[in-house]
mmCIF file of C-alpha atoms in Angstrom:
data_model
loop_
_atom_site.group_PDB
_atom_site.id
_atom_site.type_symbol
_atom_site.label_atom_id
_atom_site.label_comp_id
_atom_site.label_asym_id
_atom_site.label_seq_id
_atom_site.Cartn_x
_atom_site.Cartn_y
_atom_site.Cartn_z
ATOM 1 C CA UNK W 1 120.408 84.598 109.519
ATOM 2 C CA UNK W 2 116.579 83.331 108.805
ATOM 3 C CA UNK W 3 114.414 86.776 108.039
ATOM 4 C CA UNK W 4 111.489 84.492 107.983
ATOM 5 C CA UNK W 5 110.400 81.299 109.275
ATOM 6 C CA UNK W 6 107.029 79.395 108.834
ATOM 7 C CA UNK W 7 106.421 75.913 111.454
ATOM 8 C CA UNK W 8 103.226 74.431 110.609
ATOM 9 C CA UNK W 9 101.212 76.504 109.554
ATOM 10 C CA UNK W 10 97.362 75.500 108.867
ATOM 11 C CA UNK W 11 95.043 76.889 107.327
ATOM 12 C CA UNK W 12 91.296 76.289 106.262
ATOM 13 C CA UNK W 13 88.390 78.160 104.749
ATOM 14 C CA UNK W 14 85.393 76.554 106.197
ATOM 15 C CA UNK W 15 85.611 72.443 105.517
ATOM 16 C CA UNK W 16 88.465 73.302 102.545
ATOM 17 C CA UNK W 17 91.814 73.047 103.475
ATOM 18 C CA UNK W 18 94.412 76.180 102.188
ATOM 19 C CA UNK W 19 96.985 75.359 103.690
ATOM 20 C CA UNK W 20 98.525 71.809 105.266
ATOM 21 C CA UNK W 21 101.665 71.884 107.677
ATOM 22 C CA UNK W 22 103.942 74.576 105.625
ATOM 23 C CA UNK W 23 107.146 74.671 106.872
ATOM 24 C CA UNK W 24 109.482 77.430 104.692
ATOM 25 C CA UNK W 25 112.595 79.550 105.955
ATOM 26 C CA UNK W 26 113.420 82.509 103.896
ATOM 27 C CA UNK W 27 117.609 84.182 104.996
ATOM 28 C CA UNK W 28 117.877 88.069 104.869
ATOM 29 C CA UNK W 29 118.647 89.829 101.322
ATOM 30 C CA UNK W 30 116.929 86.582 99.751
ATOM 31 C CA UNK W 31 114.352 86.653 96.831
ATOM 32 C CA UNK W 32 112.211 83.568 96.951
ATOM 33 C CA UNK W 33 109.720 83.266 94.851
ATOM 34 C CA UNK W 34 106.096 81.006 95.767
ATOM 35 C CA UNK W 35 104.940 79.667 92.898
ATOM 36 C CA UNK W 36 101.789 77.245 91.934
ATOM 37 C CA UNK W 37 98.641 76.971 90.182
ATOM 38 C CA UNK W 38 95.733 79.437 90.749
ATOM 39 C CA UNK W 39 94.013 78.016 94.026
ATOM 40 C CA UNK W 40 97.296 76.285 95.657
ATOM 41 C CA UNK W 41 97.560 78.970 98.222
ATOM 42 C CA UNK W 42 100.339 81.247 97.535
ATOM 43 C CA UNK W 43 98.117 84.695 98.413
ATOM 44 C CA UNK W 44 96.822 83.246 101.378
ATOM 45 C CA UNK W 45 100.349 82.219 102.760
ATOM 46 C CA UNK W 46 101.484 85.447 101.736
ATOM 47 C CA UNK W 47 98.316 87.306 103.759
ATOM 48 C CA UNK W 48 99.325 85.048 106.785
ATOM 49 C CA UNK W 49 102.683 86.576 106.747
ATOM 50 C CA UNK W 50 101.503 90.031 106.514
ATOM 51 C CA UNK W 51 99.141 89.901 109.180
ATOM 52 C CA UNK W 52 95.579 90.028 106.979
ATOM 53 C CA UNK W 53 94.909 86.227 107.894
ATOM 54 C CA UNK W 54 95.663 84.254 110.743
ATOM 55 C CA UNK W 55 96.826 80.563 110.274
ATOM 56 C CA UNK W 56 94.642 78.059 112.440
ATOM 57 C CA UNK W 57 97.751 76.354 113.517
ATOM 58 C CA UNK W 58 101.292 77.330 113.283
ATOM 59 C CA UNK W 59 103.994 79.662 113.989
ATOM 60 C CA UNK W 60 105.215 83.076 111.914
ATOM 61 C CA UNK W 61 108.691 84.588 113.582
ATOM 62 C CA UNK W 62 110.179 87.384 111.764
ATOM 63 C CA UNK W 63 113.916 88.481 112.323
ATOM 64 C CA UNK W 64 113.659 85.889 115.102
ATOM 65 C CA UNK W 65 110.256 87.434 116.814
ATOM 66 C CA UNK W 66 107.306 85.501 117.048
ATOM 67 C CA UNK W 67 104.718 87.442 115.054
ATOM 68 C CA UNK W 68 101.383 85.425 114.627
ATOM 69 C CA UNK W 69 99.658 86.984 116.883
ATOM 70 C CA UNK W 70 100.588 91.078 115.882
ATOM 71 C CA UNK W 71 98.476 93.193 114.136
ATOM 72 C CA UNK W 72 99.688 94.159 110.053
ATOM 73 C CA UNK W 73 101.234 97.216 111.530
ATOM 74 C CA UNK W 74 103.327 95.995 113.741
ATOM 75 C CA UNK W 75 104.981 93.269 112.260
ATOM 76 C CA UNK W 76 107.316 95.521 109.721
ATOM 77 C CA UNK W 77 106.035 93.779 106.637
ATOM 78 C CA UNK W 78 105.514 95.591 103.383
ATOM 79 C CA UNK W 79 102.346 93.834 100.870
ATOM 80 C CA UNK W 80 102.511 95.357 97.136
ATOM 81 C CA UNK W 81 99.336 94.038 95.105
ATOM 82 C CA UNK W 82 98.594 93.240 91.428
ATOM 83 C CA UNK W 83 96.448 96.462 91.646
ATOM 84 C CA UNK W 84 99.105 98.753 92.649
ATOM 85 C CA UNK W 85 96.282 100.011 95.745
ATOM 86 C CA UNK W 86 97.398 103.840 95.294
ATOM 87 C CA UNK W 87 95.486 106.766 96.806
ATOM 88 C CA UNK W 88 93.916 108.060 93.260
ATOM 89 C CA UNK W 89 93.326 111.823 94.709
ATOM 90 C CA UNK W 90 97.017 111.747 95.680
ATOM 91 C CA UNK W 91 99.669 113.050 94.049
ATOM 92 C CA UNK W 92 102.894 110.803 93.754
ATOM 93 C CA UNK W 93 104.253 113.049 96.361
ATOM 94 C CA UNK W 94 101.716 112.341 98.962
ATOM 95 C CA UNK W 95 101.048 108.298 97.798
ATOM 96 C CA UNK W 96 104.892 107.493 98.962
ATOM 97 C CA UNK W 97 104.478 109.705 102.268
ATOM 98 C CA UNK W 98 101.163 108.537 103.506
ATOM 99 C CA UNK W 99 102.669 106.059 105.394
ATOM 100 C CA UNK W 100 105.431 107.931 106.827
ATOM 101 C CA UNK W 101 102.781 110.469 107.764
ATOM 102 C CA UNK W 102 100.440 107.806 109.133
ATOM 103 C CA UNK W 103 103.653 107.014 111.487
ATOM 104 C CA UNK W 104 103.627 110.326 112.293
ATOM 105 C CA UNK W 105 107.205 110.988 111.248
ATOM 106 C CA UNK W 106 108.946 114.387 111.480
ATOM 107 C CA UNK W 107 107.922 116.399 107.781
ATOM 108 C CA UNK W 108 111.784 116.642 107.023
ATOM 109 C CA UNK W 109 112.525 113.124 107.430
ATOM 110 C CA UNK W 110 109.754 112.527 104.866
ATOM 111 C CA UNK W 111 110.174 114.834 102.619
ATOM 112 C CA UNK W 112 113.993 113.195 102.903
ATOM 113 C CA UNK W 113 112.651 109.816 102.209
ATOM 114 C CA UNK W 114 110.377 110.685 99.764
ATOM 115 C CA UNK W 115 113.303 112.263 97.272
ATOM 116 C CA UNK W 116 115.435 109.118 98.037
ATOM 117 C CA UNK W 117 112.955 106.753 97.068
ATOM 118 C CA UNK W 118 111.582 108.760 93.849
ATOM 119 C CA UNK W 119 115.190 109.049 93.106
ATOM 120 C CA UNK W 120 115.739 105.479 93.326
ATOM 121 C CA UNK W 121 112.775 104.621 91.360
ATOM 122 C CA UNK W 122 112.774 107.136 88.290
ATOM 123 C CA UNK W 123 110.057 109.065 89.495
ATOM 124 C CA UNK W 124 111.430 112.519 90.141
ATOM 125 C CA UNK W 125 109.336 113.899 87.513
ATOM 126 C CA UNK W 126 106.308 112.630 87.992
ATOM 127 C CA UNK W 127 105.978 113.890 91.820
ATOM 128 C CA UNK W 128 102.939 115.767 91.171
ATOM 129 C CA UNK W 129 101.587 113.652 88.953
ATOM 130 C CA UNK W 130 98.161 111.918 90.459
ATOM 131 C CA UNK W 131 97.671 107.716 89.593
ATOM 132 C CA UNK W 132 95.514 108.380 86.755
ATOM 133 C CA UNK W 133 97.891 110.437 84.655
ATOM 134 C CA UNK W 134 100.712 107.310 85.246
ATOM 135 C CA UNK W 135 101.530 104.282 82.922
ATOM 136 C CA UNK W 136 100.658 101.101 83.932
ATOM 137 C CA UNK W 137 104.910 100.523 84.875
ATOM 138 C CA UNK W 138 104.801 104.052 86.708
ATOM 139 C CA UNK W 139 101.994 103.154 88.850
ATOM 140 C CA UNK W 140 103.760 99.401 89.908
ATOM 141 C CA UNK W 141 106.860 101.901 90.432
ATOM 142 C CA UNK W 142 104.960 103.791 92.865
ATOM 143 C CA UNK W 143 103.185 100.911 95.029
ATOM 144 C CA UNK W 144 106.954 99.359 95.295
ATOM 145 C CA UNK W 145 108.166 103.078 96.470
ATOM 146 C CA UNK W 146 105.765 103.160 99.149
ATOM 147 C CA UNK W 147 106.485 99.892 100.246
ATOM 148 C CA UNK W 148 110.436 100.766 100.702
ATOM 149 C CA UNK W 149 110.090 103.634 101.969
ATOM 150 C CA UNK W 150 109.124 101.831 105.265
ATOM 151 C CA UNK W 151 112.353 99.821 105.341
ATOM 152 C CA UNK W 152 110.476 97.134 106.463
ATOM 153 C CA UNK W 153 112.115 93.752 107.269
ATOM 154 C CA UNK W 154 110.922 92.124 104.203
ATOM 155 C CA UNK W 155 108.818 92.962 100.882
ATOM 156 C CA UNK W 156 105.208 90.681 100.040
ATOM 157 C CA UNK W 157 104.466 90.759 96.005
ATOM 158 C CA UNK W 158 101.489 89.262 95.239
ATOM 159 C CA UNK W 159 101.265 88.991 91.796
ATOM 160 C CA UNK W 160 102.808 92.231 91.008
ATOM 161 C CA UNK W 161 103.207 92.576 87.369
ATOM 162 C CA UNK W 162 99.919 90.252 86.338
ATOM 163 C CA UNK W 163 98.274 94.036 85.085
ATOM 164 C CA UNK W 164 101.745 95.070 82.868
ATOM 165 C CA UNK W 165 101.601 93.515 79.211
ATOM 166 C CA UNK W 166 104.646 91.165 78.245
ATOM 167 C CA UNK W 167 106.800 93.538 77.271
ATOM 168 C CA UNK W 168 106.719 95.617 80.467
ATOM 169 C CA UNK W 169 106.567 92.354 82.788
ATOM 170 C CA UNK W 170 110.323 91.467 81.572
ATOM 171 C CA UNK W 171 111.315 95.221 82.456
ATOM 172 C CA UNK W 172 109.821 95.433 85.626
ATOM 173 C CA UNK W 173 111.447 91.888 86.797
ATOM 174 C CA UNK W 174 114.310 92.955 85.878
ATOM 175 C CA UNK W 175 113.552 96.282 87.831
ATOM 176 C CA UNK W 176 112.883 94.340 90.490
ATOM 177 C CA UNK W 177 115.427 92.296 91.338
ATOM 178 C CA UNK W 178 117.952 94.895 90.803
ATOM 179 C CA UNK W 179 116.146 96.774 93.437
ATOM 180 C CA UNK W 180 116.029 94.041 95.863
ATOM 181 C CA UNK W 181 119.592 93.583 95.251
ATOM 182 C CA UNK W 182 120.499 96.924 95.881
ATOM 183 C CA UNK W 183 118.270 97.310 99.312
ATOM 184 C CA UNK W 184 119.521 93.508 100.356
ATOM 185 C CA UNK W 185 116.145 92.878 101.797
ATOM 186 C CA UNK W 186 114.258 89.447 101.786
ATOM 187 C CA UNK W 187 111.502 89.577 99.551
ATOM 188 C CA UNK W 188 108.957 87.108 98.649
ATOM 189 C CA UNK W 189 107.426 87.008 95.600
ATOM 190 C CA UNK W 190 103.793 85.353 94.474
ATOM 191 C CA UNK W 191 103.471 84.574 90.878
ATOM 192 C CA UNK W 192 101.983 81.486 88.936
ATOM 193 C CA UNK W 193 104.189 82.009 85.791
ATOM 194 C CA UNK W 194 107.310 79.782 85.950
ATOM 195 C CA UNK W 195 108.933 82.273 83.245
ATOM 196 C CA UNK W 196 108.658 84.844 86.390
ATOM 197 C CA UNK W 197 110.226 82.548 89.023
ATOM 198 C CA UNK W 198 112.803 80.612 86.816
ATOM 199 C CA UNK W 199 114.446 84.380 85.885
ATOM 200 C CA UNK W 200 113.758 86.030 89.340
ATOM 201 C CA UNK W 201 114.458 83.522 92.323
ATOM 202 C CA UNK W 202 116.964 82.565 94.695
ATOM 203 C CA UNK W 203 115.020 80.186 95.435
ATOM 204 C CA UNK W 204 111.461 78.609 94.725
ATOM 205 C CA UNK W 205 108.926 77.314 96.446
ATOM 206 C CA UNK W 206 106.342 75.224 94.313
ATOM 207 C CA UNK W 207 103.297 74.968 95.713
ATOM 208 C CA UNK W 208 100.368 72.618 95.139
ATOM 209 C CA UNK W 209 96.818 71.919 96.705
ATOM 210 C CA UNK W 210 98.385 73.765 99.737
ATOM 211 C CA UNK W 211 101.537 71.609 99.919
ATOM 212 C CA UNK W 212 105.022 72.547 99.065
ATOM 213 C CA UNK W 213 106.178 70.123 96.882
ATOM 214 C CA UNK W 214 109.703 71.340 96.277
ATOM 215 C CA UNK W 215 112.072 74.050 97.457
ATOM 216 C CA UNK W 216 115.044 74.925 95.728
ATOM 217 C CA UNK W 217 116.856 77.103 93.338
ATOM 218 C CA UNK W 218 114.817 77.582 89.760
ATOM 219 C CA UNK W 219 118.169 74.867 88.644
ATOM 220 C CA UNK W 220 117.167 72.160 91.109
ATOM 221 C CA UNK W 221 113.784 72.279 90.094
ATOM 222 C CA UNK W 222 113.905 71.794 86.602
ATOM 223 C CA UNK W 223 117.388 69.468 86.712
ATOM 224 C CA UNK W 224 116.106 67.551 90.144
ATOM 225 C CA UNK W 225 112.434 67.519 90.318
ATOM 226 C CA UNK W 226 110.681 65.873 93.507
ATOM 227 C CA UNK W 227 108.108 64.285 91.243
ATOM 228 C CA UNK W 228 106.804 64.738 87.945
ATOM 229 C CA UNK W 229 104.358 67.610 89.615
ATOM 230 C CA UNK W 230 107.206 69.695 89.725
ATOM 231 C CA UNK W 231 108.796 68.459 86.134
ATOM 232 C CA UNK W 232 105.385 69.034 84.558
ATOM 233 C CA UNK W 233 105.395 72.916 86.172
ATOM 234 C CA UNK W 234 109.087 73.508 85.674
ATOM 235 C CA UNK W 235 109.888 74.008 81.461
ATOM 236 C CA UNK W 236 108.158 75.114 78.704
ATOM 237 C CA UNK W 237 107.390 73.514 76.585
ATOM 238 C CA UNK W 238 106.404 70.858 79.417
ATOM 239 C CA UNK W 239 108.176 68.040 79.927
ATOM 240 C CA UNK W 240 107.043 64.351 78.189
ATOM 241 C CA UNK W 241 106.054 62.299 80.596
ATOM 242 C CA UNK W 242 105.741 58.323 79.329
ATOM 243 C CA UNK W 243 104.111 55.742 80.779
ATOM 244 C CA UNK W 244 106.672 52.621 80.434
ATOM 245 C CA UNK W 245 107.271 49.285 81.081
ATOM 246 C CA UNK W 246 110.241 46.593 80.970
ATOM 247 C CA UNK W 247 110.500 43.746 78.573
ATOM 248 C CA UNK W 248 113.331 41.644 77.840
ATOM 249 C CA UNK W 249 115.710 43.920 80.094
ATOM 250 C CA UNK W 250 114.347 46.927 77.841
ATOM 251 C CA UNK W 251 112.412 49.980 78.711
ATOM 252 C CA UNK W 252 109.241 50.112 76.325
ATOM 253 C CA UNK W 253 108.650 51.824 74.033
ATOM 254 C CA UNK W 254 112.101 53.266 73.955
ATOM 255 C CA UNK W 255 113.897 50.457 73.965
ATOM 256 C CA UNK W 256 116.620 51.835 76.030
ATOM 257 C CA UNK W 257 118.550 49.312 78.536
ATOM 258 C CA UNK W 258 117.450 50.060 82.042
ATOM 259 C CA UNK W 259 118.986 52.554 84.078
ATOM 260 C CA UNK W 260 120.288 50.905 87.889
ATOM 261 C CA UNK W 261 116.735 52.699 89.237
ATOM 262 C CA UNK W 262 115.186 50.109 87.517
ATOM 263 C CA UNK W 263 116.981 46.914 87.821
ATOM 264 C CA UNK W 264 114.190 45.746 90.269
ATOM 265 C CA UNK W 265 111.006 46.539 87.905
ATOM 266 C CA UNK W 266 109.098 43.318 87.175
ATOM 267 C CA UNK W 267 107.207 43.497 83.468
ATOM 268 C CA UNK W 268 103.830 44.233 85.592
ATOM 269 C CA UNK W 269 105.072 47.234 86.924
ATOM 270 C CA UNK W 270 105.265 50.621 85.160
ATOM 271 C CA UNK W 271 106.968 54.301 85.507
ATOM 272 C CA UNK W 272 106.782 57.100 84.407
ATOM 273 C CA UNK W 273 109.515 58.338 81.825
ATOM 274 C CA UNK W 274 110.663 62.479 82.112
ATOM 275 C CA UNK W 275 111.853 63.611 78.882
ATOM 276 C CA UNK W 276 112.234 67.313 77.924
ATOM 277 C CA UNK W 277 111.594 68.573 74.735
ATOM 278 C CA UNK W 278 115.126 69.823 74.019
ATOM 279 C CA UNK W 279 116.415 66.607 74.935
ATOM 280 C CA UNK W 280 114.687 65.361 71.909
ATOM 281 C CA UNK W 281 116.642 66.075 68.138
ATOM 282 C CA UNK W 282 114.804 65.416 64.951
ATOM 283 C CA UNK W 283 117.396 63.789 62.773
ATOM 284 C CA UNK W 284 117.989 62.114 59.764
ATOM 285 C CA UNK W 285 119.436 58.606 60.671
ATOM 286 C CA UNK W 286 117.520 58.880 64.391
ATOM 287 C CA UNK W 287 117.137 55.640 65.617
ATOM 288 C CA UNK W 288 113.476 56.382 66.214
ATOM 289 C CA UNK W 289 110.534 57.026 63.900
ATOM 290 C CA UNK W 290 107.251 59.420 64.400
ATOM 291 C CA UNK W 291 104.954 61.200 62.590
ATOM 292 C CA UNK W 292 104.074 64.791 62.771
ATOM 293 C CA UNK W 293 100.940 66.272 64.759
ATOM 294 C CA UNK W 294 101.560 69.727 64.884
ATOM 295 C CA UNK W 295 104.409 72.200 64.165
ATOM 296 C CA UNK W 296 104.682 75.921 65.620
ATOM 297 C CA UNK W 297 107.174 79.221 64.795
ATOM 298 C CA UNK W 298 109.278 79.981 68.081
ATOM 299 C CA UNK W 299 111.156 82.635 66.367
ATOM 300 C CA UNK W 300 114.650 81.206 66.023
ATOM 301 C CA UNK W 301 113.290 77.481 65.620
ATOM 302 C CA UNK W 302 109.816 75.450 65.198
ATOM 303 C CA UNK W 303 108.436 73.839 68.045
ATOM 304 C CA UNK W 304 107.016 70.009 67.013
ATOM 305 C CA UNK W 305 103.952 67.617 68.568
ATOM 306 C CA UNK W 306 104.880 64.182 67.243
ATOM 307 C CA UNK W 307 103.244 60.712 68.083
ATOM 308 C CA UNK W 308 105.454 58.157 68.921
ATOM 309 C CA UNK W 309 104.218 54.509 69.607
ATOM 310 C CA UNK W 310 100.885 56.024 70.642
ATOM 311 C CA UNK W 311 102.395 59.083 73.141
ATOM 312 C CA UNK W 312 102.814 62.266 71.620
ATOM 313 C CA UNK W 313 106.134 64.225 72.230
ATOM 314 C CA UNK W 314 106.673 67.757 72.030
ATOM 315 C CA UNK W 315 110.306 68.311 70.286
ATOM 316 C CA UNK W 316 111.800 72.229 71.048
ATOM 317 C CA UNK W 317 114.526 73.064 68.660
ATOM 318 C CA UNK W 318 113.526 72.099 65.620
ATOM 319 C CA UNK W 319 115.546 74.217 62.622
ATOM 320 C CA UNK W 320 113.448 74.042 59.834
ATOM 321 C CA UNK W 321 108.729 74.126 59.218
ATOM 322 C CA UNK W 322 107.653 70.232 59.571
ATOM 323 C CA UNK W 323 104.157 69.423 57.873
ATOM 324 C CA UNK W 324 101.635 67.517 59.565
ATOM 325 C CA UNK W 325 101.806 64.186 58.538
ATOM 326 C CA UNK W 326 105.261 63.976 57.937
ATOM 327 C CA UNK W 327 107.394 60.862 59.083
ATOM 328 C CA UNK W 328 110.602 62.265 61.077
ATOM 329 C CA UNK W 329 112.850 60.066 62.700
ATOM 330 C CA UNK W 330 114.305 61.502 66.166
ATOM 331 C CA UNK W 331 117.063 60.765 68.922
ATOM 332 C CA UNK W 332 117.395 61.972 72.347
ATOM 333 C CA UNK W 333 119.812 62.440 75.150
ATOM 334 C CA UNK W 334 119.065 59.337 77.600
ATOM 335 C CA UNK W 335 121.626 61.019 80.001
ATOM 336 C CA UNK W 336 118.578 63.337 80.491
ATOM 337 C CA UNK W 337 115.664 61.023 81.679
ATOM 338 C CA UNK W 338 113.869 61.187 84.500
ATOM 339 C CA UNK W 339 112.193 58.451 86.279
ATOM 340 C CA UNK W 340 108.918 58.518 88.167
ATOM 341 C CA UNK W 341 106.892 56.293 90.170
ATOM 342 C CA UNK W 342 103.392 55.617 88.251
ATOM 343 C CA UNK W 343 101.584 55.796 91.724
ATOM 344 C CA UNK W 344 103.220 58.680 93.662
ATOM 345 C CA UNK W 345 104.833 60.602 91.068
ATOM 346 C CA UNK W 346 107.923 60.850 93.459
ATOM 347 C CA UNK W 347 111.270 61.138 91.423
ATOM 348 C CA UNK W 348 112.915 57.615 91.681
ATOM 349 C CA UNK W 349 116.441 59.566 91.071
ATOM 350 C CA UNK W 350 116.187 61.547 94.319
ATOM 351 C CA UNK W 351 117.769 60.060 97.404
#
């Protein structure tokens, strides 16, 4: 059963358009994360489905009600920000009942909710504790225990853990999922790291320029792309993307024969060529030849720019320090290429 579902909806900010014709369906107890670039429109989606913006076109039906045209408080949505928004003369305590109070709920139900949530969350101890005298993982802890503790129909992040340093974003993803697990809500979360949504998601939605160019689990994405948008967003270190052409029944400057996709391509046409970086081995008796840009410690391996026929490849994987300069010779998995039209970028795999 859909907990969400988004027809058309429009949205512009004087003669910029946000938002053009989104159409998204999120099922109950799913996590979907909406992902993009800084400016594509994930907040404001996120506001329309809370109620703090109205689309100019477009429908918003939670748990099968049409919704649009409520007010925030009626439309059983709960919005956690990237500033955690607490009440900073509050106590713990009184931050997770405000809006149970503001409902004007009986004091024993509250004070029931209250222990059940703080319970939940690890924060029996800290009760009395006001904002200021929390850690920056205590205070996200809070903002998400005031948000459950409305059961709502389903949870809004935007850009939850963008204030927590590295170490305490990976905990509190982790923290968060579990929990959304364990209350089998839908949730969406906003994010524009692809770390966050590749680890957290059911499903993502990749948004660009107020498009959605791709929906699908984080898999999809990065095995399937729609276009080389999505294969350039999806992966780290991004995907190599190589302009190409055919001669001689070849695909230059591989050299590789040319997949059925292909058959078709005249030697005036081009495409683009997806290759990943772990697709790529530096070997030995590699059938190819480079030399050696740049070379980076990933911990467990090295991490190589190499130019290649005048395109420069980044190679993941690599066991041992490479000097710039160096001549390497490399392989790579052609199982594992990805073909894109030059002009539109669409994936000529797909369909």
């Amino acid at each position: 059963m859909a907990g969400l579902v988004l027809k058309g909806i429009m949205k512009m900010f004087g003669d910029k358009g946000v938002l053009d014709r989104i159409d998204l369906e999120l099922m109950e107890g799913e996590l979907l994360v909406l992902l993009g670039p800084s400016g594509c429109g994930k907040s404001t989606l996120l506001r329309i489905v809370a109620g703090l913006e109205s689309p100019d076109s477009g429908e918003v039906y939670l748990d099968n009600r049409r919704v649009d045209h409520l007010r925030p408080r009626d439309r059983n949505v709960a919005l956690v920000f990237q500033n955690y928004s607490l009440y900073p003369h509050m106590s713990v305590r009184k931050n997770l009942a405000f809006p149970l109070r503001v409902s004007k709920l009986p004091k024993r139900d509250i004070e029931r909710r209250v222990k059940d949530v703080a319970g939940m969350l690890g924060l029996e101890e800290r009760l009395e504790d006001r904002p200021a005298e929390l850690s920056g993982g205590q205070r996200q802890r809070v903002a998400l225990g005031r948000a459950i503790i409305r059961e709502p129909s389903i949870f809004l992040l935007d850009e939850p853990l963008s204030n927590l340093d590295a170490e305490l974003r990976v905990r509190m993803r982790q923290e968060i999922v579990k929990l959304q697990r364990k209350l089998g809500r839908a949730m969406i979360h906003v994010t524009h790291d692809q770390g966050e949504a590749l680890t957290m998601a059911d499903r993502i939605a990749l948004l660009n320029e107020g498009r959605i160019e791709q929906t699908g689990s984080p898999e999809e994405l990065y095995r399937s792309p729609a276009n080389s948008f999505v294969a350039s967003f999806i992966g780290h270190p991004r995907i190599n993307l190589v302009k190409c052409s055919v001669q001689e029944g070849r695909l230059v400057p591989f050299g590789t024969t040319l997949p059925d996709v292909l058959k078709n391509m005249t030697p005036e046409e081009s495409c683009l060529v997806g290759l990943r970086p772990e697709a790529v081995e530096i070997t030995g008796d590699g059938p190819y030849a480079a030399r050696v840009q740049s070379c980076e410690y990933a911990g467990d391996s090295y991490t190589a720019i190499v130019q290649f026929k005048g395109n420069e490849l980044s190679v993941s994987n690599v066991p041992r320090l490479l000097e710039q300069g160096d001549e390497v010779r490399f392989s790579f998995d052609e199982s594992r290429m990805l073909y894109f039209d030059s002009a539109s970028g669409l994936n000529l795999m797909s369909g």
